[in-house]
JSON list of C-alpha atoms and ligand atoms in Angstrom, two decimals:
[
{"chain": "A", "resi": 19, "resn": "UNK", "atom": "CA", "xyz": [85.92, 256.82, 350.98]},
{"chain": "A", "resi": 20, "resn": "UNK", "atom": "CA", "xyz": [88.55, 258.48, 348.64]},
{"chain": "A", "resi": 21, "resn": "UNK", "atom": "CA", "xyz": [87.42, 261.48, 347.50]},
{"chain": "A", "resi": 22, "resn": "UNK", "atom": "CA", "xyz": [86.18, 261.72, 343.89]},
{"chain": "A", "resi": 23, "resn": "UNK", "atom": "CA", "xyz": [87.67, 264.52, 341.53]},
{"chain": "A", "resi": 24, "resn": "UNK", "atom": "CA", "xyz": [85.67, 264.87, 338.18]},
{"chain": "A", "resi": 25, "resn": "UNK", "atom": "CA", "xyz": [87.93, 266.66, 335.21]},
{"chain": "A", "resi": 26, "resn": "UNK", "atom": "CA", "xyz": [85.37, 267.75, 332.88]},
{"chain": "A", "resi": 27, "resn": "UNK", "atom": "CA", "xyz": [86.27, 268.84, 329.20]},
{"chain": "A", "resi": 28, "resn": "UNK", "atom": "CA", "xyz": [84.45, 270.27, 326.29]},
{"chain": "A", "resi": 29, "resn": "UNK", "atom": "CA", "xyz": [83.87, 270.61, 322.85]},
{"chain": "A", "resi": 30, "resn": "UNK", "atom": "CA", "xyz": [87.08, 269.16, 320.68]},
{"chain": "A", "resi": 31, "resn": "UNK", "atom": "CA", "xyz": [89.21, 268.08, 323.43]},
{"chain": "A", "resi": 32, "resn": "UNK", "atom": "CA", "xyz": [88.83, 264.62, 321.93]},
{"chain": "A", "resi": 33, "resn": "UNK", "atom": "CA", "xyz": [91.01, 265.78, 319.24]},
{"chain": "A", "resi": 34, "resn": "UNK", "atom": "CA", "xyz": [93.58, 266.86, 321.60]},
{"chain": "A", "resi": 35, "resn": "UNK", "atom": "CA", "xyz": [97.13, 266.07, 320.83]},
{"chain": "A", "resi": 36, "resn": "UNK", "atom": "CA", "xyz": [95.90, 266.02, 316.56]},
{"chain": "A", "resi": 37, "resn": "UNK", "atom": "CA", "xyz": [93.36, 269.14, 316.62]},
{"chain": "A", "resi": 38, "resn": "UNK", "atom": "CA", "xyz": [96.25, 272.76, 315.98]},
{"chain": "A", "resi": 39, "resn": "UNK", "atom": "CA", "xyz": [98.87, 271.11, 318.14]},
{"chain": "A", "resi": 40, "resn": "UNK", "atom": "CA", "xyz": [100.72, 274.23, 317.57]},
{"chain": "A", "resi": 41, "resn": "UNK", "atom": "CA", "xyz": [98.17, 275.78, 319.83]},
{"chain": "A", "resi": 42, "resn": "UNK", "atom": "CA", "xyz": [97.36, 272.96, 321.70]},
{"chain": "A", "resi": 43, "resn": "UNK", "atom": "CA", "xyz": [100.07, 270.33, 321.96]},
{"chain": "A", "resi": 44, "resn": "UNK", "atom": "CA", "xyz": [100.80, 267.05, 320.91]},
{"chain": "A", "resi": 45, "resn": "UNK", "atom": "CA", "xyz": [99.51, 265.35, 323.90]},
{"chain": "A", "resi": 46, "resn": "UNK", "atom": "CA", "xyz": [96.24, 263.45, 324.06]},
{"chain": "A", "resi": 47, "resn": "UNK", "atom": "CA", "xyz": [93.64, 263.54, 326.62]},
{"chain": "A", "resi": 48, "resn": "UNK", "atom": "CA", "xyz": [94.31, 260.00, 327.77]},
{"chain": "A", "resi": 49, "resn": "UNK", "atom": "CA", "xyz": [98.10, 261.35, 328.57]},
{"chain": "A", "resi": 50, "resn": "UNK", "atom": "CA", "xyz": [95.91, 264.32, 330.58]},
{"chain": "A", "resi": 51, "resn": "UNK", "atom": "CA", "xyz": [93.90, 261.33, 332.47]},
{"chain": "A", "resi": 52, "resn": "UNK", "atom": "CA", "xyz": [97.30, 259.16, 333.41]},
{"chain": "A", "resi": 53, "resn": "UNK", "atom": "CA", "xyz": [99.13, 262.13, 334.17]},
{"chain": "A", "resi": 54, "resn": "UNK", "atom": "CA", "xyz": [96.11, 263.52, 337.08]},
{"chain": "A", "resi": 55, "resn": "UNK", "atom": "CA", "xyz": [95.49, 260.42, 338.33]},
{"chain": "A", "resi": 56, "resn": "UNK", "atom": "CA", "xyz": [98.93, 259.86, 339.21]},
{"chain": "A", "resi": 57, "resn": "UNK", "atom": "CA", "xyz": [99.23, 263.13, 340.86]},
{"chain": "A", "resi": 58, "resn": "UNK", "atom": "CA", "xyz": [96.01, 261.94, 342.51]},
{"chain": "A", "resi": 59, "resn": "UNK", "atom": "CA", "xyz": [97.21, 258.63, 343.64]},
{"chain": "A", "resi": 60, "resn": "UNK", "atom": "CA", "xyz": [99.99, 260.55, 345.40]},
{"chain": "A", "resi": 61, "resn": "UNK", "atom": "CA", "xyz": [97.67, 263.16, 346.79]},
{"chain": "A", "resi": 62, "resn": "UNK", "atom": "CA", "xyz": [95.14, 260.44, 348.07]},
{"chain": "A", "resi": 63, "resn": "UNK", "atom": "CA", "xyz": [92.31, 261.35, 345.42]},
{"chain": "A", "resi": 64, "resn": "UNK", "atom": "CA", "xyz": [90.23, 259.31, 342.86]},
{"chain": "A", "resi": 65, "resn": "UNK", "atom": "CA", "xyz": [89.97, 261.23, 339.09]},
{"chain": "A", "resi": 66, "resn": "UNK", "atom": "CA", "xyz": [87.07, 260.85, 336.75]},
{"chain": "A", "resi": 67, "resn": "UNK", "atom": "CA", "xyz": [88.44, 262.30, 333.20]},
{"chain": "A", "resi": 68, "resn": "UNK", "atom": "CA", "xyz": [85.14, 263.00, 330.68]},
{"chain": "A", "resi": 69, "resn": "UNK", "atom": "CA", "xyz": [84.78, 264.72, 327.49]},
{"chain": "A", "resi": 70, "resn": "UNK", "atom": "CA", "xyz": [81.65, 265.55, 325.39]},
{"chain": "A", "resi": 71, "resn": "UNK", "atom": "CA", "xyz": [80.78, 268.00, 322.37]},
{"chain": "A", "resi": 72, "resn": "UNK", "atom": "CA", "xyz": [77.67, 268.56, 323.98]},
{"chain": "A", "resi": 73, "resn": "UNK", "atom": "CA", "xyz": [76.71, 271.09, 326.18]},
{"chain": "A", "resi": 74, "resn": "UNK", "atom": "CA", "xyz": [73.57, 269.32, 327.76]},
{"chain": "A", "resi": 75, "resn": "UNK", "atom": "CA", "xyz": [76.51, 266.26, 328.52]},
{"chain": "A", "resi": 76, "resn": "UNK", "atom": "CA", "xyz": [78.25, 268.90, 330.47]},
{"chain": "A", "resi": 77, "resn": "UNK", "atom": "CA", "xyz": [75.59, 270.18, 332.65]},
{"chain": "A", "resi": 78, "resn": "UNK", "atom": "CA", "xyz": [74.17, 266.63, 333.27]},
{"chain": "A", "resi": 79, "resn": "UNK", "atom": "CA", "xyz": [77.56, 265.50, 334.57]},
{"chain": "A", "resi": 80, "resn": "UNK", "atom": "CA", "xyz": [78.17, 268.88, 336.30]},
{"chain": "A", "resi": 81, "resn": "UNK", "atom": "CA", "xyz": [74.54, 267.89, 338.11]},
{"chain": "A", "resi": 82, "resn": "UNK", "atom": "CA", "xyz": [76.18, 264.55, 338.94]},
{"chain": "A", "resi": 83, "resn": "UNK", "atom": "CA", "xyz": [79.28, 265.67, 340.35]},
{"chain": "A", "resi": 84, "resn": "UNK", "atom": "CA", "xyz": [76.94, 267.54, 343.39]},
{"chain": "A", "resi": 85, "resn": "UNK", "atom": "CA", "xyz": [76.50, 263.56, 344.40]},
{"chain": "A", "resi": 86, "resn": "UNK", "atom": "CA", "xyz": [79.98, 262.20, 343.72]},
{"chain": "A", "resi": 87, "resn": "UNK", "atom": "CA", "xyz": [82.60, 264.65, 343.59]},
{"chain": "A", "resi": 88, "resn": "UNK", "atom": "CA", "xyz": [84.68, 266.47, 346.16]},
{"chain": "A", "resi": 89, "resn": "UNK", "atom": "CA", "xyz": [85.89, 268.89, 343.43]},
{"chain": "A", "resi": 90, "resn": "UNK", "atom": "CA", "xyz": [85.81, 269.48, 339.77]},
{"chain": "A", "resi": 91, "resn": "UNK", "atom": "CA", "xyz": [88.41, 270.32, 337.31]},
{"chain": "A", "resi": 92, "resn": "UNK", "atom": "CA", "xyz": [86.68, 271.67, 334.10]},
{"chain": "A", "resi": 93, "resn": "UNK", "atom": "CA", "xyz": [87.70, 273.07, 330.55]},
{"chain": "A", "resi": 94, "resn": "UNK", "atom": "CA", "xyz": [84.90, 273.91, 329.17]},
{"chain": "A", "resi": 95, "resn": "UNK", "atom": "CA", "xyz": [86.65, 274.85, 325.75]},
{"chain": "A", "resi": 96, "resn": "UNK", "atom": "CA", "xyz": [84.34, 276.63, 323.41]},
{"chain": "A", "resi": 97, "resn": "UNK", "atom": "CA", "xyz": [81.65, 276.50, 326.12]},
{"chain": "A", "resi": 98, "resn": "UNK", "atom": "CA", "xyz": [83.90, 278.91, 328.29]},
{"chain": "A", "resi": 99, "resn": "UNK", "atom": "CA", "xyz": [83.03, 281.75, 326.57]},
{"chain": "A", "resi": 100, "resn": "UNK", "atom": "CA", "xyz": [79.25, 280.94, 325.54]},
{"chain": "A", "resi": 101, "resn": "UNK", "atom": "CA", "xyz": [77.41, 278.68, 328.08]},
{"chain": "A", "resi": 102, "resn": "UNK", "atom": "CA", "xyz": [75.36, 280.54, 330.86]},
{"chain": "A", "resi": 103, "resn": "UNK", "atom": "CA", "xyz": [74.13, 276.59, 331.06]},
{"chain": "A", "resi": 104, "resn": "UNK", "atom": "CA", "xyz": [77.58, 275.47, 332.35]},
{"chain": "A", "resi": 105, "resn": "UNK", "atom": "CA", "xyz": [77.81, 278.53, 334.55]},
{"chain": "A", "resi": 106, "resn": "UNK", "atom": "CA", "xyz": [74.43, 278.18, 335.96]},
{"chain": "A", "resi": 107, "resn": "UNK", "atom": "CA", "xyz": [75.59, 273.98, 336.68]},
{"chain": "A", "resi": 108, "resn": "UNK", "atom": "CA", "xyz": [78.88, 275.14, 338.63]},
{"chain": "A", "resi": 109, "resn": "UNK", "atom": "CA", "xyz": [77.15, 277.65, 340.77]},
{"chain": "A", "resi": 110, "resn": "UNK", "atom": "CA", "xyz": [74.91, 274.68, 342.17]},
{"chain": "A", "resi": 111, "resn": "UNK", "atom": "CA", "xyz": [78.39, 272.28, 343.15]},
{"chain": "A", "resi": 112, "resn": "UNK", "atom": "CA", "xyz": [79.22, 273.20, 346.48]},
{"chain": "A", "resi": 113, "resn": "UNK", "atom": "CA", "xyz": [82.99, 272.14, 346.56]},
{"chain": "A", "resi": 114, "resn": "UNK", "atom": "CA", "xyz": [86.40, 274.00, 344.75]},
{"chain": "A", "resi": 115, "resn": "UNK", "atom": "CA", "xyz": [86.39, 274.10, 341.19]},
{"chain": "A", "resi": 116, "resn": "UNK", "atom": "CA", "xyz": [89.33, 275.09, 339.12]},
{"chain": "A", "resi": 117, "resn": "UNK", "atom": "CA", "xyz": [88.91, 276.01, 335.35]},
{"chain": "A", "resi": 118, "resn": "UNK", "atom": "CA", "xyz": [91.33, 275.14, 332.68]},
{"chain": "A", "resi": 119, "resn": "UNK", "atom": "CA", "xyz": [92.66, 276.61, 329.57]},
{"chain": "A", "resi": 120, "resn": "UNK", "atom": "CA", "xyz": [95.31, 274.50, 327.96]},
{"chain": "A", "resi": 121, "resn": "UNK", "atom": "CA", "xyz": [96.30, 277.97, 325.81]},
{"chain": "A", "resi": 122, "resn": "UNK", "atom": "CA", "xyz": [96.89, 281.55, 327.11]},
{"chain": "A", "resi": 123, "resn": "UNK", "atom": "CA", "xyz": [93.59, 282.74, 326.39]},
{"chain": "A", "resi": 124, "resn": "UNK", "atom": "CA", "xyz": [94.28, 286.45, 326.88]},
{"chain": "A", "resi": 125, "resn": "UNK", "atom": "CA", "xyz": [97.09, 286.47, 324.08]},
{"chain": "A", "resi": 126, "resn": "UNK", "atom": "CA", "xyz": [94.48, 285.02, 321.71]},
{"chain": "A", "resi": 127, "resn": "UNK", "atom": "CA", "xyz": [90.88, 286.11, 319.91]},
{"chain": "A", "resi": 128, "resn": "UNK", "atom": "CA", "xyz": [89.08, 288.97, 322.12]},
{"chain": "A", "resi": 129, "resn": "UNK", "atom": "CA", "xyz": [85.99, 286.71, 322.06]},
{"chain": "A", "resi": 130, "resn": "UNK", "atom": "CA", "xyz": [88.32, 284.19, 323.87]},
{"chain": "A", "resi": 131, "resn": "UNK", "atom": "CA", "xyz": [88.70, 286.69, 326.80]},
{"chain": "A", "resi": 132, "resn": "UNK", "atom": "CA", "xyz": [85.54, 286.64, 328.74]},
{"chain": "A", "resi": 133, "resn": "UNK", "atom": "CA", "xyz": [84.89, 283.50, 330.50]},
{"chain": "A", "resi": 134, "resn": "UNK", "atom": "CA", "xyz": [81.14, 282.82, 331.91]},
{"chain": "A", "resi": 135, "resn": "UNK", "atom": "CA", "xyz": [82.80, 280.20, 334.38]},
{"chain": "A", "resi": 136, "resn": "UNK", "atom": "CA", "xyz": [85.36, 281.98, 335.61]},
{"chain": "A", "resi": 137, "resn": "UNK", "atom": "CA", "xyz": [82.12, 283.70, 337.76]},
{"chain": "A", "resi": 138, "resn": "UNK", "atom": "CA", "xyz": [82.41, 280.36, 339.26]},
{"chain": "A", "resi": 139, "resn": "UNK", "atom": "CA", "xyz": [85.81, 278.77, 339.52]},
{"chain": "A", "resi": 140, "resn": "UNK", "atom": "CA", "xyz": [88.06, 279.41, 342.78]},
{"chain": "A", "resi": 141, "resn": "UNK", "atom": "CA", "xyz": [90.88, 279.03, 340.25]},
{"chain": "A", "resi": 142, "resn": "UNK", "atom": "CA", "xyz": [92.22, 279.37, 336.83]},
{"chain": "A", "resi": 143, "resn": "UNK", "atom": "CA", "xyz": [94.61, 278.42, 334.43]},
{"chain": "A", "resi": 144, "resn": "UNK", "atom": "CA", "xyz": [95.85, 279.14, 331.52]},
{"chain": "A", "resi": 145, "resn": "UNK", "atom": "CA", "xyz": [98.80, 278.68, 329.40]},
{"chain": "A", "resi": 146, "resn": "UNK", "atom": "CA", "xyz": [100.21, 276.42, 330.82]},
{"chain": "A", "resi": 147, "resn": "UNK", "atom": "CA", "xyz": [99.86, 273.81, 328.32]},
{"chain": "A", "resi": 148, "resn": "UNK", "atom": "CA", "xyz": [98.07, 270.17, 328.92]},
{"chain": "A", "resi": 149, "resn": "UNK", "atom": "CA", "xyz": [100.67, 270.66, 332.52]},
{"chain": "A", "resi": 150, "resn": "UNK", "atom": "CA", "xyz": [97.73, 273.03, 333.51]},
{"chain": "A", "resi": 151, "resn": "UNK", "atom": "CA", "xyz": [95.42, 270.12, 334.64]},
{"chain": "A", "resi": 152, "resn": "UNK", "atom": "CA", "xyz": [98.38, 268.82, 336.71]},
{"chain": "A", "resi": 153, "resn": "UNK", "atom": "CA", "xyz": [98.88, 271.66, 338.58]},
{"chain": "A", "resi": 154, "resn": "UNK", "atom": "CA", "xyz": [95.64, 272.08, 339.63]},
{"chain": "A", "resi": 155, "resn": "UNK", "atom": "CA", "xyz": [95.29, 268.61, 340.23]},
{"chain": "A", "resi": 156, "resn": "UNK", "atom": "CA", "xyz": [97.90, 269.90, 342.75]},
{"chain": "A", "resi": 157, "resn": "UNK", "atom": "CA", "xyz": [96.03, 272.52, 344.09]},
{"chain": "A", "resi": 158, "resn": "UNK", "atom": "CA", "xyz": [93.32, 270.47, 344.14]},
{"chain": "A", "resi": 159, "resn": "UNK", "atom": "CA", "xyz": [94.80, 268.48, 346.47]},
{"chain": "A", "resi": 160, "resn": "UNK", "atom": "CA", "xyz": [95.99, 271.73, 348.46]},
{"chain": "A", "resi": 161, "resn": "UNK", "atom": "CA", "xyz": [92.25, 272.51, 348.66]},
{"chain": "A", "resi": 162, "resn": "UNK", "atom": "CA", "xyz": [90.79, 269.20, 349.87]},
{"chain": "A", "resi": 163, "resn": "UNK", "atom": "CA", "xyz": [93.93, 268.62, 351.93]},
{"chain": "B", "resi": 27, "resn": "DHK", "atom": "C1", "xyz": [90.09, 275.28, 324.30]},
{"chain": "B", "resi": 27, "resn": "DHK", "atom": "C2", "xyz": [89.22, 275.58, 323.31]},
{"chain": "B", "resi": 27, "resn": "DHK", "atom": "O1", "xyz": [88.66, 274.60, 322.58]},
{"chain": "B", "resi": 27, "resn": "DHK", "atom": "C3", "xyz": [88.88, 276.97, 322.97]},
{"chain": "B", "resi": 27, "resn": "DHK", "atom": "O2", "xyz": [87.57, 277.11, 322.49]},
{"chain": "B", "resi": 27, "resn": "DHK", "atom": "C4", "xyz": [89.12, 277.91, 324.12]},
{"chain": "B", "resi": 27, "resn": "DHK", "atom": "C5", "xyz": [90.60, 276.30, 325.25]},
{"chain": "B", "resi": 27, "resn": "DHK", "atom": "C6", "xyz": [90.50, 277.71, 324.72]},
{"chain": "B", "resi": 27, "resn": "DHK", "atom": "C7", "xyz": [91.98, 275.92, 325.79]},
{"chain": "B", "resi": 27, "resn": "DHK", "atom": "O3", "xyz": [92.92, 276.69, 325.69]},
{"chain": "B", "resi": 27, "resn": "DHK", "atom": "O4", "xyz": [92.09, 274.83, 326.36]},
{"chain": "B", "resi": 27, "resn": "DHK", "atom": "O5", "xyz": [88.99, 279.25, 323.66]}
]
């Protein structure tokens, strides 16, 4: 079976590409889905790409990622920086997970600075722009190589 990589994204991301694309971008999160699941189709790896406001949403798919997924790719937005929930969720998935911050979050707010999942994730980036998913989509695919 191909192996399953979830990309998980938080509160807002649905107005990605419209919502401070100064900050953010102009790119959408359907041009994030196309763009890792043709960097998995290369690296021999199936991509779920979901997005919810709601916190609950994110743990309940976290939950069913342990059954599905060989890794998980997650921006939790907002939730980075609040949500013991999400945190608690990743510690119980067993395989890589690589957190995502389309912005530099270090150059921004100081309550943008501390990240609850970064406890969790083997990886992180941020940035580097909507091109952070694709690179660790790449190392992803390093990972589970
Ligand atoms: C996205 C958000 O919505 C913010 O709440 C985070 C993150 C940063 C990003 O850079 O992708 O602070």
């Amino acid at each position: 079976m191909t192996p399953m990589i979830h990309i998980l994204n938080g509160p807002n991301l649905n107005l990605l590409g419209r919502r401070q694309p100064e900050i953010y971008g102009r790119e959408t999160l359907d041009d994030v889905a196309a763009a890792c699941a043709a960097i998995g189709a290369e690296a021999g790896l199936e991509t779920r790409l979901l997005q919810s406001n709601w916190e609950g949403q994110i743990v309940d798919w976290i939950h069913e990622a342990r059954e599905s997924a060989a890794g998980i790719i997650i921006n939790p937005a907002a939730l980075t920086h609040t949500s013991v929930a999400v945190l608690d969720a990743l510690n119980t998935f067993e395989g890589p997970v690589i957190e995502v911050h389309i912005s530099q979050v270090h150059k921004r707010e100081a309550f943008r600075h501390h990240s609850y999942v970064s406890h969790r994730a083997d990886a992180v980036m941020a940035g580097f722009g909507v091109h952070g998913y694709v690179l660790a989509m790449r190392h992803m695919a390093h990972l589970l190589g």
